[in-house]
Coordinates of C-alpha atoms in Angstrom, one line a residue:
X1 CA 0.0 0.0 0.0
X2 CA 1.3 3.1 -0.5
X3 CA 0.9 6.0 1.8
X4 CA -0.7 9.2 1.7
X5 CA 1.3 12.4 -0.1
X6 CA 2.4 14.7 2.9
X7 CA 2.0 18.3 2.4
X8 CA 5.0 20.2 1.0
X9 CA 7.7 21.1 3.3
X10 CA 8.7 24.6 3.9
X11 CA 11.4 26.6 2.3
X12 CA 14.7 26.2 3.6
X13 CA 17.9 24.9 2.1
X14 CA 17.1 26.7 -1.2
X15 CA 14.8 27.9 -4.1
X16 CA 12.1 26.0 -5.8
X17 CA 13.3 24.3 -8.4
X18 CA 9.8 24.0 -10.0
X19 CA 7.7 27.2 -9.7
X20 CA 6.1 29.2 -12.6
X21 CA 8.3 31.6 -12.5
X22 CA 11.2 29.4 -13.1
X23 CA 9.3 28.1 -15.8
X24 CA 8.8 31.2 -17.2
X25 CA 12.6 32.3 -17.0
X26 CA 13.8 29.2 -18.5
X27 CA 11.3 29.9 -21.4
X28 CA 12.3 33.2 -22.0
X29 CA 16.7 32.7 -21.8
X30 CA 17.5 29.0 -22.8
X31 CA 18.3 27.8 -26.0
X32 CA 17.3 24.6 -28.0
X33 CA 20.6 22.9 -27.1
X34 CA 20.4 23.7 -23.3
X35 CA 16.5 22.8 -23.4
X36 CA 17.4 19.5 -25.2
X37 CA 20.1 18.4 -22.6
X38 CA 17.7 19.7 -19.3
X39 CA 15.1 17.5 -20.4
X40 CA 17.9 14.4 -20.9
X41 CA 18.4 15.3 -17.2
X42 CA 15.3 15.1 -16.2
X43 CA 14.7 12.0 -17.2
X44 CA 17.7 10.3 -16.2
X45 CA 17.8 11.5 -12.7
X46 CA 15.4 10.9 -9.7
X47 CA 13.7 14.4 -9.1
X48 CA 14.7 16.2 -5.6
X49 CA 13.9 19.3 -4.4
X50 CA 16.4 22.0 -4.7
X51 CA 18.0 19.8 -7.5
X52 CA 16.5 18.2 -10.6
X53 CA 14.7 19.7 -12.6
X54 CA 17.8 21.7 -13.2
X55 CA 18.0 25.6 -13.3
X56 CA 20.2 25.7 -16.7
X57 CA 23.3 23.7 -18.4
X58 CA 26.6 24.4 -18.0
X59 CA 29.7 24.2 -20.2
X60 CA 32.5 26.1 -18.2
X61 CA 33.7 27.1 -14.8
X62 CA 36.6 28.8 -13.9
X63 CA 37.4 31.6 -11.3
X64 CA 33.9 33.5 -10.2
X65 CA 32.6 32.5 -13.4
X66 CA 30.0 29.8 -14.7
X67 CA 29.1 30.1 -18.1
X68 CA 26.2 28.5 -19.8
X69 CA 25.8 26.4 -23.0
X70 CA 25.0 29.3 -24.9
X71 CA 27.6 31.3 -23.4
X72 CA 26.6 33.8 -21.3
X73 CA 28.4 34.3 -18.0
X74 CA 27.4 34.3 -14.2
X75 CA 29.0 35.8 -11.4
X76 CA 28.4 32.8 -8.9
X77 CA 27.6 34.0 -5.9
X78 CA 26.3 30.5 -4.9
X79 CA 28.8 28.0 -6.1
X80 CA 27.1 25.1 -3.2
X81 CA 30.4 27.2 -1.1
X82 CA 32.9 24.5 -2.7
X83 CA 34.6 27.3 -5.2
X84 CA 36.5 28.9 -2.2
X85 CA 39.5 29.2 -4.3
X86 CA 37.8 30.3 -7.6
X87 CA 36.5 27.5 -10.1
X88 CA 39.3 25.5 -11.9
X89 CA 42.0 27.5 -9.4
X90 CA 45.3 26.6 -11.8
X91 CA 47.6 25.7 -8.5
X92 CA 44.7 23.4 -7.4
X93 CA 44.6 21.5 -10.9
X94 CA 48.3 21.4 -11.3
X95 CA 48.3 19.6 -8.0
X96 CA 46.0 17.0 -8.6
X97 CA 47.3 16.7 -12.5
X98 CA 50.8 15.6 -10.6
X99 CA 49.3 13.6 -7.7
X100 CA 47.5 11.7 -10.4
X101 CA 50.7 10.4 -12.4
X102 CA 52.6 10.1 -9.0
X103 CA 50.2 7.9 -7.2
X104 CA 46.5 7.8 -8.4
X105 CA 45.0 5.9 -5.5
X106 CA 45.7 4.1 -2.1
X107 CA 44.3 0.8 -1.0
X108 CA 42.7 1.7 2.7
X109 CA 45.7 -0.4 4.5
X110 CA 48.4 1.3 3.0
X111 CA 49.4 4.8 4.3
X112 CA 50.2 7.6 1.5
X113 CA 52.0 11.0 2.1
X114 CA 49.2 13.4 0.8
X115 CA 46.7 12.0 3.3
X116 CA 49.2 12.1 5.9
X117 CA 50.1 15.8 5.5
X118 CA 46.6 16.8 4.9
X119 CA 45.7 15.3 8.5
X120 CA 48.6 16.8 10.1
X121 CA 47.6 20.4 8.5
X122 CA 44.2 20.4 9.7
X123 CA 45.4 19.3 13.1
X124 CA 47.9 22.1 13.3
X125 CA 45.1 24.6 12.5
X126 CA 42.7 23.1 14.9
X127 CA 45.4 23.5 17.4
X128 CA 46.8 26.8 16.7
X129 CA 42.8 28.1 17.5
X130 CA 42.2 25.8 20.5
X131 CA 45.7 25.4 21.9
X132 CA 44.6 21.2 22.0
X133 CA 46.4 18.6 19.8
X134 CA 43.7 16.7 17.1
X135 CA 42.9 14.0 15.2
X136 CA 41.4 13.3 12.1
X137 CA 39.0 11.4 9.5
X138 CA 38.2 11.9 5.9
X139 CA 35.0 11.1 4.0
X140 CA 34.1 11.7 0.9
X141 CA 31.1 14.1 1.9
X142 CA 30.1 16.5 4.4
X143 CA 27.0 14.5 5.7
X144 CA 29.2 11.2 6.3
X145 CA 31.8 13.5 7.8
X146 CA 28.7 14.9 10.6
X147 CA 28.1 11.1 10.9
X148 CA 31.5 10.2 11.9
X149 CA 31.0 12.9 14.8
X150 CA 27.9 11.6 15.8
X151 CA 29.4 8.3 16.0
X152 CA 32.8 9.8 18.0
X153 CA 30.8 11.5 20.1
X154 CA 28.6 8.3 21.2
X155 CA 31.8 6.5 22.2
X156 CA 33.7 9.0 23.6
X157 CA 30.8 9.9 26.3
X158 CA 28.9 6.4 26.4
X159 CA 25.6 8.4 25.5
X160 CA 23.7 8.7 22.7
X161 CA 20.9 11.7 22.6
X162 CA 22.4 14.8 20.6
X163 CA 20.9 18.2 20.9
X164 CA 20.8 20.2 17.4
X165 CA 18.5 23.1 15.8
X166 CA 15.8 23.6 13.8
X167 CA 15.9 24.9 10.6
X168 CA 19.7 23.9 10.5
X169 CA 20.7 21.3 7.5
X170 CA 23.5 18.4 8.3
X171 CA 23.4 16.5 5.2
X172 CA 21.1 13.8 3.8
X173 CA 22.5 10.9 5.1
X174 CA 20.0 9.6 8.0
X175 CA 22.1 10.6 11.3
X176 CA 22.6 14.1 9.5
X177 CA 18.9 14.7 8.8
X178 CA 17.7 13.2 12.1
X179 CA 20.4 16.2 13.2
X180 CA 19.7 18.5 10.8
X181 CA 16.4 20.7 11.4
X182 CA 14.8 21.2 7.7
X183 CA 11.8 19.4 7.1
X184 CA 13.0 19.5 3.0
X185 CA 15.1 16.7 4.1
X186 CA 13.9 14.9 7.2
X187 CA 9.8 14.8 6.9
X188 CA 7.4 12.8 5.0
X189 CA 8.0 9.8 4.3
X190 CA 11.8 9.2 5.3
X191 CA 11.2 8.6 8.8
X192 CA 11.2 7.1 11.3
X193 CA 14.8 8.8 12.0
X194 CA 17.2 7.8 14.8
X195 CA 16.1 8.1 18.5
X196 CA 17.5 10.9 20.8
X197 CA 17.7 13.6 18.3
X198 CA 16.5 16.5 20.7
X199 CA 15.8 19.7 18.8
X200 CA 15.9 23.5 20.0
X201 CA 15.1 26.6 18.0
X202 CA 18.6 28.2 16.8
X203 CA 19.9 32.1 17.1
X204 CA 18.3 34.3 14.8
X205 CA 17.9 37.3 16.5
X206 CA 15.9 39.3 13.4
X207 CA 13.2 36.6 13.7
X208 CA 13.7 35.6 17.2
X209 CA 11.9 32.6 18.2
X210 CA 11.6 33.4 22.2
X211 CA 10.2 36.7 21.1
X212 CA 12.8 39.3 21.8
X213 CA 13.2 42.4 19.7
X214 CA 15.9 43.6 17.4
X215 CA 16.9 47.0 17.2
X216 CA 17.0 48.7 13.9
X217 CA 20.1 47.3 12.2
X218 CA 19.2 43.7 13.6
X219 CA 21.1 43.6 16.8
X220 CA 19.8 42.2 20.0
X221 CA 18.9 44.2 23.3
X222 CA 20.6 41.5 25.1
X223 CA 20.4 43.7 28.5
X224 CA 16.5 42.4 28.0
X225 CA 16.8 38.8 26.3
X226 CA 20.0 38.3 28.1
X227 CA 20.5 35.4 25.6
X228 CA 17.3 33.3 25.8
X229 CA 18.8 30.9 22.7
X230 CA 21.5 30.2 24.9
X231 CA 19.7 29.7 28.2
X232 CA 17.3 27.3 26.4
X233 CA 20.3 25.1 25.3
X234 CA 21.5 24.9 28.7
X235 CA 17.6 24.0 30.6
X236 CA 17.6 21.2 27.9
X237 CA 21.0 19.7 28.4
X238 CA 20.3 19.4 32.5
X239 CA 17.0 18.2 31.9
X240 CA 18.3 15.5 29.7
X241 CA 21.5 15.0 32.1
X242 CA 22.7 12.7 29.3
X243 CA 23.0 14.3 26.0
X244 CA 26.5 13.1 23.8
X245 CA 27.0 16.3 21.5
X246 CA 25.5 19.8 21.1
X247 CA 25.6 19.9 17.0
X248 CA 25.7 23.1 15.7
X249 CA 26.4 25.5 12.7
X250 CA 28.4 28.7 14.6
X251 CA 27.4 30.8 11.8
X252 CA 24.4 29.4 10.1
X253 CA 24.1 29.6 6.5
X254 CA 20.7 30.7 6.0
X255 CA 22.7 33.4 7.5
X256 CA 22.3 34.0 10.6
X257 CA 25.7 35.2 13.2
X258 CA 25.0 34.1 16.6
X259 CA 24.6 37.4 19.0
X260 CA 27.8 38.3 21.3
X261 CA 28.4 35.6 23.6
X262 CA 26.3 32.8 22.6
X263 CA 28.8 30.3 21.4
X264 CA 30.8 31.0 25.1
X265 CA 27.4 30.8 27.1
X266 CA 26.3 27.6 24.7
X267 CA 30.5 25.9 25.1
X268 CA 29.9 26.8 29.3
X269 CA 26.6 24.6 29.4
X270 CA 28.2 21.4 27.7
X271 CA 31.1 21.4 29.5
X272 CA 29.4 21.6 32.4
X273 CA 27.0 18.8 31.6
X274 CA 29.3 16.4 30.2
X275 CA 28.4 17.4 26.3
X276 CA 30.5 17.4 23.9
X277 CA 30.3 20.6 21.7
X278 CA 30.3 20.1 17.6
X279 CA 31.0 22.5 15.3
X280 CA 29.9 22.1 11.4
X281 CA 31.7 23.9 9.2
X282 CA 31.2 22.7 6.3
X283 CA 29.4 25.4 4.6
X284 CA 30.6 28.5 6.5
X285 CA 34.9 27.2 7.4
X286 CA 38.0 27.4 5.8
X287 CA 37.8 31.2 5.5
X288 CA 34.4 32.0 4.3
X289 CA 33.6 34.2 7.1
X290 CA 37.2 36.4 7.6
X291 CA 38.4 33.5 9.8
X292 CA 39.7 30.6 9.2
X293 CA 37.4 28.5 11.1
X294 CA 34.1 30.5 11.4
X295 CA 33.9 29.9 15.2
X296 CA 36.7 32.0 15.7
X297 CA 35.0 35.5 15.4
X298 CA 32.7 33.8 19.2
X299 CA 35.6 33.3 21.3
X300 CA 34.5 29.3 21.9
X301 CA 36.2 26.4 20.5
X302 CA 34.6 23.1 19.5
X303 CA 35.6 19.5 20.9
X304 CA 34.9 18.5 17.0
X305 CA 34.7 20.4 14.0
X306 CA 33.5 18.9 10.5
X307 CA 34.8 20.9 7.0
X308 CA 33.8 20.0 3.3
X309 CA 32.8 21.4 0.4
X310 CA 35.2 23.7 -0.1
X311 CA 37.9 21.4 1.1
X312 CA 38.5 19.9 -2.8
X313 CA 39.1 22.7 -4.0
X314 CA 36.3 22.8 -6.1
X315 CA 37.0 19.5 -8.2
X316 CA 37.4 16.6 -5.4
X317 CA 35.1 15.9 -3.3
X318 CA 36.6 16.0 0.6
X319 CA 35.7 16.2 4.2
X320 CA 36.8 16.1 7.1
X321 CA 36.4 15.3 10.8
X322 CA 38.5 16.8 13.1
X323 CA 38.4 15.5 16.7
X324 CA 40.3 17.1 19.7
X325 CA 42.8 14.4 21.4
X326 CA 44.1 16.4 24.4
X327 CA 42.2 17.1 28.0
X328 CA 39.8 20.0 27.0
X329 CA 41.1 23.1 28.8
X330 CA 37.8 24.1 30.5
X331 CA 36.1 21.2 31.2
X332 CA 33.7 21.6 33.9
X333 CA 32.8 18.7 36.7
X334 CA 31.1 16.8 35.0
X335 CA 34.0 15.9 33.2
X336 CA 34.6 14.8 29.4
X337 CA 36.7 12.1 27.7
X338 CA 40.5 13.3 28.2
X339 CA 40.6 12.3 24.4
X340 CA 38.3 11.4 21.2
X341 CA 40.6 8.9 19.9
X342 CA 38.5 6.3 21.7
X343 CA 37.3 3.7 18.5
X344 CA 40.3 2.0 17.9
X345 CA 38.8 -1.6 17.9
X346 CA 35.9 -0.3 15.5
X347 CA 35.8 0.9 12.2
X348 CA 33.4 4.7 12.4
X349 CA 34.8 6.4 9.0
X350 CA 36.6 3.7 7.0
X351 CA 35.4 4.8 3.8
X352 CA 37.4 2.9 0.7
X353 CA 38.3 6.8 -0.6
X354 CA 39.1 8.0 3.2
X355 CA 42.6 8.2 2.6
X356 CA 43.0 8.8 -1.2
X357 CA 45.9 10.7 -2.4
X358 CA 44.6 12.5 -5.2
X359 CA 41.8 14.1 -3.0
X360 CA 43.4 14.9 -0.2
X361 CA 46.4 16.5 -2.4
X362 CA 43.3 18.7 -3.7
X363 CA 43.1 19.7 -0.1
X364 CA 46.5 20.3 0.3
X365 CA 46.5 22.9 -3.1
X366 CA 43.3 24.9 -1.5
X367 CA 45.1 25.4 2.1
X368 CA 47.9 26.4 0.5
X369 CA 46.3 28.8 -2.0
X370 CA 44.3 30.0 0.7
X371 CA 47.2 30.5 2.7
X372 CA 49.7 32.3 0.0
X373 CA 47.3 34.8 -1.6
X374 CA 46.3 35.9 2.1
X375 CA 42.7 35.1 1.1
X376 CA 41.1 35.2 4.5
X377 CA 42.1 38.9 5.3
X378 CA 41.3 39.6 2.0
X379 CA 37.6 38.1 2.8
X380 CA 37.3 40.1 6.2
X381 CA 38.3 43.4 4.1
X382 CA 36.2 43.1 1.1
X383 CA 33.4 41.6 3.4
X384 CA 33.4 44.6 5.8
X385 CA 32.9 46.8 2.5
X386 CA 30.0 44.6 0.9
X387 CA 28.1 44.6 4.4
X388 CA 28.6 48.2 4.2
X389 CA 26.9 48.6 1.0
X390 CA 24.5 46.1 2.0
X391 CA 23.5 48.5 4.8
X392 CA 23.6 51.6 2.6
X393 CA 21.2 50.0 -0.1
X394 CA 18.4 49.1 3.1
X395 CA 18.7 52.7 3.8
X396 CA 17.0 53.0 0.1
X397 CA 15.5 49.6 -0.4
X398 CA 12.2 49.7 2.1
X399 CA 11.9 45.8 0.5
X400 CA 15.1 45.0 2.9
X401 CA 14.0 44.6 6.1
X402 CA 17.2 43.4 7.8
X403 CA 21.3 42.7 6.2
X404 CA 23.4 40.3 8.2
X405 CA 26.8 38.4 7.5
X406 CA 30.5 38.0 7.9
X407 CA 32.7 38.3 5.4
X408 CA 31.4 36.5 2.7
X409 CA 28.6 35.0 4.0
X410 CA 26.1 37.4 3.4
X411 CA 22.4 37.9 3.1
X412 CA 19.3 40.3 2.8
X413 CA 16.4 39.3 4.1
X414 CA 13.2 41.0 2.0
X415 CA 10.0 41.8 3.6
X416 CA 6.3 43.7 1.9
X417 CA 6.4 45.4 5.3
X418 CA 9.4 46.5 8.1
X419 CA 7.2 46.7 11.1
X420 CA 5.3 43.3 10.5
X421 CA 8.5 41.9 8.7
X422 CA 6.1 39.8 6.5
X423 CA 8.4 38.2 4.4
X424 CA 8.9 39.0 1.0
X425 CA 9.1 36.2 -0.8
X426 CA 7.6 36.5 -4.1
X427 CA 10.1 39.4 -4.8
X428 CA 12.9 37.9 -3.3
X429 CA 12.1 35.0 -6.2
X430 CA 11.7 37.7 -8.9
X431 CA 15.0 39.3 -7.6
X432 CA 16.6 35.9 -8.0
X433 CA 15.6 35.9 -11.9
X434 CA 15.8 39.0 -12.7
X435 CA 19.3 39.3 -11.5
X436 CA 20.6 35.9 -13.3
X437 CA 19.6 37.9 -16.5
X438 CA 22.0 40.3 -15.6
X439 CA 24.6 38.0 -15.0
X440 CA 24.3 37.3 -11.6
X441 CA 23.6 34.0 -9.5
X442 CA 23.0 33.9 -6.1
X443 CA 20.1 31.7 -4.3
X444 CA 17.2 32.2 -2.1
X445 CA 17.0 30.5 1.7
X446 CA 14.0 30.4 3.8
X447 CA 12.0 31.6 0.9
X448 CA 12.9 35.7 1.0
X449 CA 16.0 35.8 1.8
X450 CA 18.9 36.3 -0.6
X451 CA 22.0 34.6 0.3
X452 CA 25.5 35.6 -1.6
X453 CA 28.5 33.5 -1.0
X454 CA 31.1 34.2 -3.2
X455 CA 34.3 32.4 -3.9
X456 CA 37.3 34.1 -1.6
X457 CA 39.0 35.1 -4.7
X458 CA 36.1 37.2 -5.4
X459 CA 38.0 41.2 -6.2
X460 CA 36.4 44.3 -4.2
X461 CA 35.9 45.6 -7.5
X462 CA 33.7 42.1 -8.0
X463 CA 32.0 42.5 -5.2
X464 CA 30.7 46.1 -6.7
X465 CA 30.1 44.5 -9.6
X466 CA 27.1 42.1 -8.2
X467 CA 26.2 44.8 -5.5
X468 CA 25.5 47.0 -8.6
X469 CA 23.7 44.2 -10.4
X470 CA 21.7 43.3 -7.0
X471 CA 21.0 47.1 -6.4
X472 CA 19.7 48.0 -9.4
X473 CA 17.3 44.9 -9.3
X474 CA 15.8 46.0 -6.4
X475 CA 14.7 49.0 -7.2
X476 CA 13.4 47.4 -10.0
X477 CA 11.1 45.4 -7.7
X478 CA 10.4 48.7 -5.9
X479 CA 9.1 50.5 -9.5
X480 CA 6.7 47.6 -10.2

C-alpha cells in the first residue's frame, strides 16, 4: 500500500526548483541545445527538491565564473560554497594533475604521504585556534563527515541523545537529517529517524523565536533577552542529564551570526553537563567568514569540528572530521573524555576513498592557495565593505527589512512590510531571476532571503560589480 502524499515542506535549504516563475525564466533565456540536454536530465535522474529539474546547463567554470551552453556568463555567488579558491584554481589543478601520475590511488591499508600531511595540517590549524592537539577522519562528503562525529561522540561519552536546531541542514544521510532541522530533508515519508535527536530553536535574532526584539540594524537588546537561545540550550541539556553532543552550525548559512556571547554561554553549558560541543563547518569554514574556522569570530572552540565542500578545491570531493585528542582546557565537573581517539577496535569512517591521495592533495592545493594569496584577510576586508553597502542599499531599499553576515557569508532578508516583517518572498524569487539575466547567480533561503557567498578570490571591484547588479534589481522590484 502506498501512503498518503504529505503536504509540501517549507522553504529552507534553497529555491524551488519548479515554480512558474522558473518556468517562465527558462522559457524566456534557454536555448534549444540547453533545453534538449535539461530534459535528458530530467529523465535520467530521480527528481529532488532544490536539484532536478535543473536551473540551466553548463559548459565552463573557472574563477567566479560559470558560463552556460550558450555562453553567457554568471558571477556565482552561490557555487554550493565549494569554489572557495575560484573555479578551476590553476595551482589546485596542477596539483592533482601531478598527484595523479605520481600515485593515483591508495588501498585503505596502505598509508600515502598526501593523506598524511593533509591530516597533520588540519590538526595544526585546529590546534593553533584551540591550543589542543587533534585528530582526524576523511569522508568523501560532508554528511558522512557529521556522521563520523555523531558516531565519535557516542563512544567518547557512552551516551547517545544529541541536541541540534531547527531549521539547520547536516546533510542527507539519516544521522545528519535526524540532526539536521529542515523538514526538505527529514519529513514525510523518510522517517522514522534515529532516537535521541533532541531539537531547540537556533539564534536568529531578526526573527527571534523566544520573542525578543531587534533593534533597527538587527542587533539584539541582550540587556532584555540576556541570551534566551542560549539559556534554552543549557535548561535542555540538565533536563536531559545525558545528551553526547551539542551539533551546531556557529554561523548558520541561511545566515544568521550568533549574538555576542552565545557560542561562550552555549560551550559553558556542555562542558558543564558532560556534552560534547560540535561544530559544522562545512558550509561557512575554511575562510568564508574572515576567519579561518568561522567559530573563531565567538571566542568558543569546538571539541569537534566537521569541514567540506570547499575542502576539494572545487573538483574533489573531501571532508573532514577533526576531533580534539588532548584534555579540554575548561572542562567543567562533570568531566569529558580526556581524548576522542577512543574507537580503535571499530571501524566509524573507513570509507574505501578516506585516505585517497589525489583528493586529499586537492586539499592540500586549496590550504595552500588560501594560505599564500592571504585570502582570509582579504575576505574580512572586502566583506566589511559589501556589508557596508548592503547597509547603505536598506537605507534606500524599504523591501530589505534586515542585512546580516560575515565576510562573505552574506544575506538580505526581503520583507512587503518592516514593522510586520512579512516576508517578501515573491520578490525575493523575482529578484533571484531578474538578477541571473543580468549576469548574476545567487540563491534564495527560507524563501525571502537572498544569500550571496562568493568564492574568496572574489575582487572588491567584484563584489561592486554584483552589488550594482543586486542594487539596481531591487529598485526594479520597488518600481513595479
Amino acid at each position: 500500500m502506498i501512503p498518503p502524499k504529505s503536504s509540501k515542506p517549507s522553504q529552507s535549504e534553497g529555491d524551488v526548483n519548479q515554480s512558474s516563475r522558473r518556468t517562465r525564466w527558462q522559457a524566456e533565456n534557454l536555448d534549444d541545445a540547453t533545453r534538449a540536454l535539461l530534459a535528458r536530465d530530467s529523465a535520467a535522474f530521480l527528481h529532488q527538491s532544490v536539484s532536478t529539474p535543473c536551473l540551466n546547463g553548463i559548459r565552463k567554470a573557472e574563477g567566479i565564473w560559470i558560463e552556460d551552453l550558450a555562453g553567457r556568463r554568471y558571477m556565482d555567488f552561490h557555487g554550493n560554497n565549494v569554489h572557495h579558491v575560484g573555479y578551476a584554481n590553476p595551482h589546485v589543478i596542477a596539483a592533482i594533475r601531478q598527484q595523479l601520475d605520481e600515485l593515483s590511488f591508495a588501498p585503505r591499508r596502505y598509508a600515502s604521504a598526501a593523506a598524511v600531511e593533509l591530516a597533520e595540517a588540519l590538526g595544526a590549524r585546529y590546534k593553533a585556534w584551540t591550543g589542543s592537539a587533534a585528530k582526524v577522519l576523511f569522508t568523501t562528503g560532508g554528511s558522512d563527515a557529521v556522521e563520523v562525529a555523531i558516531k565519535l561522540a557516542r563512544a567518547a561519552t557512552g551516551r547517545f541523545k544529541t541536541l541540534s536546531f531547527w531549521d539547520a541542514f547536516h546533510g542527507a544521510g539519516l544521522g545528519a537529517s535526524s540532526v539536521g532541522g529542515e523538514a526538505l530533508f527529514r519529513s514525510g515519508r523518510v522517517g522514522p529517524l534515529l532516537p535521541g535527536t533532541e531539537h531547540v530553536a537556533p539564534f536568529g535574532c531578526y526573527r527571534c523565536a523566544y520573542g525578543h526584539a531587534v533593534d533597527s540594524d538587527g542587533r539584539p537588546h541582550l540587556d532584555r533577552c540576556r541570551l534566551a537561545c542560549a539559556a534554552m540550550v543549557r535548561y535542555v541539556l540538565e533536563r536531559e542529564g545525558d545528551v553526547a553532543a551539542v551539533i551546531a552550525e556557529p554561523a548558520r548559512a541561511v545566515p544568521f551570526v550568533p549574538p555576542p556571547g552565545y557560542w561562550q554561554a552555549v560551550r559553558e553549558a556542555c562542558h558543564a553537563n558532560g556534552t560534547l560541543l560540535v561544530f559544522d563547518e562545512i558550509p561557512t569554514g575554511l575562510g568564508k567568514t574572515g576567519r579561518f574556522f568561522a567559530a573563531e569570530h565567538d571566542g568558543a572552540v569546538a571539541d569537534i569540528v566537521v569541514l567540506g565542500k570547499a575542502l576539494g578545491g572545487g573538483v574533489l570531493p573531501i571532508a573532514a572530521c577533526i576531533a580534539r585528542c588532548e584534555p579540554a582546557r575548561d572542562a567543567g565537573p562533570d568531566a569529558l573524555p580526556a581524548s576522542l581517539d577512543v574507537a580503535a577496535d571499530y571501524a566509524y569512517g573507513h570509507y574505501t576513498h578516506e585516505k585517497n591521495p589525489v583528493t586529499a592533495r586537492a586539499a592540500l592545493a586549496t590550504l595552500e592557495v588560501i594560505e599564500r594569496d592571504g585570502l582570509i584577510d582579504h575576505v574580512a576586508r572586502v566583506g566589511e565593505h559589501a556589508l557596508a553597502r548592503l547597509h547603505e542599499m536598506k537605507s534606500r531599499h524599504r523591501l530589505i527589512g534586515d542585512v546580516r553576515g560575515r565576510g562573505f557569508l552574506l544575506g538580505l532578508e526581503l520583507v512587503t512590510d518592516r514593522d510586520a516583517k512579512t516576508p517578501g518572498a515573491d520578490a525575493a524569487e523575482r529578484v533571484l531571476y531578474r538578477a541571473l539575466s543580468h549576469g548574476l547567480s545567487f540563491k534564495t533561503t527560507m524563501g525571502n532571503v537572498l544569500t550571496l557567498t562568493p568564492p574568496l578570490v572574489t575582487t572588491r571591484e567584484q563584489m561592486d560589480r554584483a552589488l550594482d547588479i543586486l542594487d539596481a534589481c531591487l529598485a526594479e522590484e520597488r518600481g513595479r
